[in-house]
Amino acid sequence: WFFATSGDSGAAFSVNRANPEGADPFYLGIEAACAGNAVEANSEFSKVASNEANAWAALGNIARIAAKAADYGKAEESAGLAAKLAPNDRTRSRLFGEEGEYLLALNEPDRARKTLGYALDLDPDNYRVRSRLRALDAEDTGSAPDADTAP
């Protein structure tokens, strides 16, 4: 964890692979994602998704990988599950915000609005979600969002 938080991901990945108890699949997933191997990353994160402590983070990563592959259905489902398992309201808000974006990509604006609204209820300081909701409101009324709220 020290190497990962200090920005030395190469050292973190090396230490993880050298672990005598076996490499942690969560970090193998991050390593695979950093290398651009979405299939392997998804496989490693799936191994961790049943671990209560890390499930929310693994599912959040699975959602992002699915979104990169334009599989917004899987991204929306994974982000929603991740949000429900997240450890605090701020993290839940961020993940529900991502779920809302995936719902918009699936052309489900009503569900997206509800999800984004709930995300804002969880964390009123979530600027990204607030901006997205204002932009959606502006689209509905045909006006541009205020300059201070534009994303």
Tab-separated table of C-alpha atoms in Angstrom:
chain	number	residue	atom	x	y	z
A	1	TRP	CA	0.000	0.000	0.000
A	2	PHE	CA	2.875	2.400	0.778
A	3	PHE	CA	4.271	2.160	-2.766
A	4	ALA	CA	0.852	2.502	-4.364
A	5	THR	CA	-0.002	5.654	-2.399
A	6	SER	CA	3.440	7.146	-3.020
A	7	GLY	CA	2.920	6.797	-6.771
A	8	ASP	CA	5.412	4.001	-7.375
A	9	SER	CA	3.001	1.524	-8.924
A	10	GLY	CA	5.818	-0.582	-10.397
A	11	ALA	CA	7.215	-1.265	-6.929
A	12	ALA	CA	3.722	-1.939	-5.573
A	13	PHE	CA	3.062	-4.477	-8.337
A	14	SER	CA	6.451	-6.149	-7.786
A	15	VAL	CA	5.890	-6.431	-4.042
A	16	ASN	CA	2.427	-7.843	-4.673
A	17	ARG	CA	3.712	-10.506	-7.095
A	18	ALA	CA	6.507	-11.444	-4.637
A	19	ASN	CA	4.104	-11.966	-1.728
A	20	PRO	CA	4.881	-15.438	-0.298
A	21	GLU	CA	1.166	-15.945	0.429
A	22	GLY	CA	0.315	-15.264	-3.212
A	23	ALA	CA	-0.426	-12.099	-5.102
A	24	ASP	CA	-3.538	-10.142	-4.154
A	25	PRO	CA	-6.004	-10.298	-7.075
A	26	PHE	CA	-7.118	-6.694	-6.447
A	27	TYR	CA	-3.624	-5.389	-7.177
A	28	LEU	CA	-3.220	-7.847	-10.062
A	29	GLY	CA	-6.404	-6.330	-11.465
A	30	ILE	CA	-5.030	-2.818	-11.135
A	31	GLU	CA	-1.781	-3.912	-12.753
A	32	ALA	CA	-3.653	-5.525	-15.650
A	33	ALA	CA	-5.837	-2.433	-16.080
A	34	CYS	CA	-2.749	-0.181	-16.119
A	35	ALA	CA	-1.262	-2.414	-18.808
A	36	GLY	CA	-4.454	-2.124	-20.869
A	37	ASN	CA	-5.488	-5.748	-20.401
A	38	ALA	CA	-9.188	-5.312	-19.650
A	39	VAL	CA	-10.038	-9.015	-19.810
A	40	GLU	CA	-7.417	-9.981	-17.227
A	41	ALA	CA	-8.256	-6.967	-15.048
A	42	ASN	CA	-11.935	-7.866	-15.088
A	43	SER	CA	-11.087	-11.469	-14.181
A	44	GLU	CA	-8.915	-10.413	-11.226
A	45	PHE	CA	-11.442	-7.874	-9.934
A	46	SER	CA	-14.186	-10.502	-10.193
A	47	LYS	CA	-12.182	-12.703	-7.809
A	48	VAL	CA	-12.234	-9.907	-5.244
A	49	ALA	CA	-15.866	-8.895	-5.740
A	50	SER	CA	-17.031	-11.456	-3.182
A	51	ASN	CA	-14.621	-10.142	-0.517
A	52	GLU	CA	-16.706	-7.914	1.739
A	53	ALA	CA	-13.948	-5.411	2.467
A	54	ASN	CA	-12.945	-4.821	-1.158
A	55	ALA	CA	-16.101	-5.703	-3.077
A	56	TRP	CA	-17.188	-2.097	-3.621
A	57	ALA	CA	-13.803	-1.094	-5.081
A	58	ALA	CA	-13.584	-4.192	-7.276
A	59	LEU	CA	-17.115	-3.649	-8.588
A	60	GLY	CA	-16.379	0.021	-9.228
A	61	ASN	CA	-13.349	-0.967	-11.269
A	62	ILE	CA	-15.367	-3.591	-13.153
A	63	ALA	CA	-17.907	-0.844	-13.968
A	64	ARG	CA	-15.212	1.425	-15.393
A	65	ILE	CA	-13.727	-1.370	-17.475
A	66	ALA	CA	-17.180	-2.239	-18.841
A	67	ALA	CA	-17.836	1.426	-19.664
A	68	LYS	CA	-14.540	1.667	-21.543
A	69	ALA	CA	-15.774	-1.276	-23.633
A	70	ALA	CA	-19.130	0.529	-24.124
A	71	ASP	CA	-20.942	-2.201	-22.157
A	72	TYR	CA	-23.046	0.349	-20.293
A	73	GLY	CA	-25.531	-2.227	-19.022
A	74	LYS	CA	-22.802	-4.076	-17.153
A	75	ALA	CA	-21.216	-0.772	-16.109
A	76	GLU	CA	-24.507	0.499	-14.668
A	77	GLU	CA	-25.190	-2.725	-12.782
A	78	SER	CA	-21.660	-2.950	-11.355
A	79	ALA	CA	-21.542	0.727	-10.346
A	80	GLY	CA	-24.903	0.418	-8.588
A	81	LEU	CA	-23.763	-2.627	-6.647
A	82	ALA	CA	-20.477	-0.926	-5.784
A	83	ALA	CA	-22.310	2.150	-4.520
A	84	LYS	CA	-24.537	0.091	-2.240
A	85	LEU	CA	-21.464	-1.552	-0.695
A	86	ALA	CA	-19.276	1.564	-0.470
A	87	PRO	CA	-17.974	2.494	2.997
A	88	ASN	CA	-19.309	6.076	3.223
A	89	ASP	CA	-21.785	8.527	1.716
A	90	ARG	CA	-19.180	10.465	-0.252
A	91	THR	CA	-17.957	7.337	-2.027
A	92	ARG	CA	-21.534	6.104	-2.514
A	93	SER	CA	-22.404	9.469	-4.066
A	94	ARG	CA	-19.498	9.268	-6.501
A	95	LEU	CA	-20.415	5.736	-7.552
A	96	PHE	CA	-24.130	6.522	-7.907
A	97	GLY	CA	-23.028	9.499	-10.011
A	98	GLU	CA	-21.154	7.146	-12.305
A	99	GLU	CA	-24.188	4.863	-12.439
A	100	GLY	CA	-26.261	7.871	-13.513
A	101	GLU	CA	-23.834	8.596	-16.355
A	102	TYR	CA	-24.066	4.986	-17.527
A	103	LEU	CA	-27.874	5.209	-17.440
A	104	LEU	CA	-27.683	8.280	-19.667
A	105	ALA	CA	-25.490	6.323	-22.067
A	106	LEU	CA	-28.234	3.666	-22.074
A	107	ASN	CA	-30.763	6.409	-22.930
A	108	GLU	CA	-32.594	6.062	-19.623
A	109	PRO	CA	-32.797	9.726	-18.569
A	110	ASP	CA	-35.558	9.282	-15.972
A	111	ARG	CA	-33.653	6.592	-14.066
A	112	ALA	CA	-30.466	8.622	-14.493
A	113	ARG	CA	-32.071	11.705	-12.932
A	114	LYS	CA	-33.321	9.693	-9.955
A	115	THR	CA	-29.915	8.108	-9.440
A	116	LEU	CA	-28.069	11.408	-9.829
A	117	GLY	CA	-30.526	13.076	-7.444
A	118	TYR	CA	-29.928	10.374	-4.872
A	119	ALA	CA	-26.168	10.804	-5.332
A	120	LEU	CA	-26.544	14.510	-4.615
A	121	ASP	CA	-28.664	13.773	-1.535
A	122	LEU	CA	-25.852	11.580	-0.218
A	123	ASP	CA	-23.213	14.245	-0.820
A	124	PRO	CA	-24.489	17.764	-1.527
A	125	ASP	CA	-20.874	18.784	-2.239
A	126	ASN	CA	-20.606	16.399	-5.216
A	127	TYR	CA	-19.952	19.102	-7.808
A	128	ARG	CA	-19.785	16.702	-10.732
A	129	VAL	CA	-23.267	15.318	-10.049
A	130	ARG	CA	-24.689	18.789	-9.350
A	131	SER	CA	-23.270	20.064	-12.645
A	132	ARG	CA	-24.632	17.093	-14.560
A	133	LEU	CA	-28.125	17.571	-13.123
A	134	ARG	CA	-28.049	21.288	-14.004
A	135	ALA	CA	-26.946	20.458	-17.528
A	136	LEU	CA	-29.820	17.980	-17.852
A	137	ASP	CA	-32.262	20.602	-16.583
A	138	ALA	CA	-30.885	23.077	-19.109
A	139	GLU	CA	-31.315	20.535	-21.911
A	140	ASP	CA	-34.944	20.064	-20.876
A	141	THR	CA	-35.652	23.789	-20.909
A	142	GLY	CA	-33.538	24.463	-23.990
A	143	SER	CA	-31.280	26.942	-22.213
A	144	ALA	CA	-27.579	26.830	-21.503
A	145	PRO	CA	-26.442	26.106	-17.936
A	146	ASP	CA	-25.178	29.041	-15.878
A	147	ALA	CA	-21.508	29.794	-16.361
A	148	ASP	CA	-20.705	28.838	-12.775
A	149	THR	CA	-22.385	25.445	-13.162
A	150	ALA	CA	-21.101	24.383	-16.568
A	151	PRO	CA	-19.099	21.152	-16.389
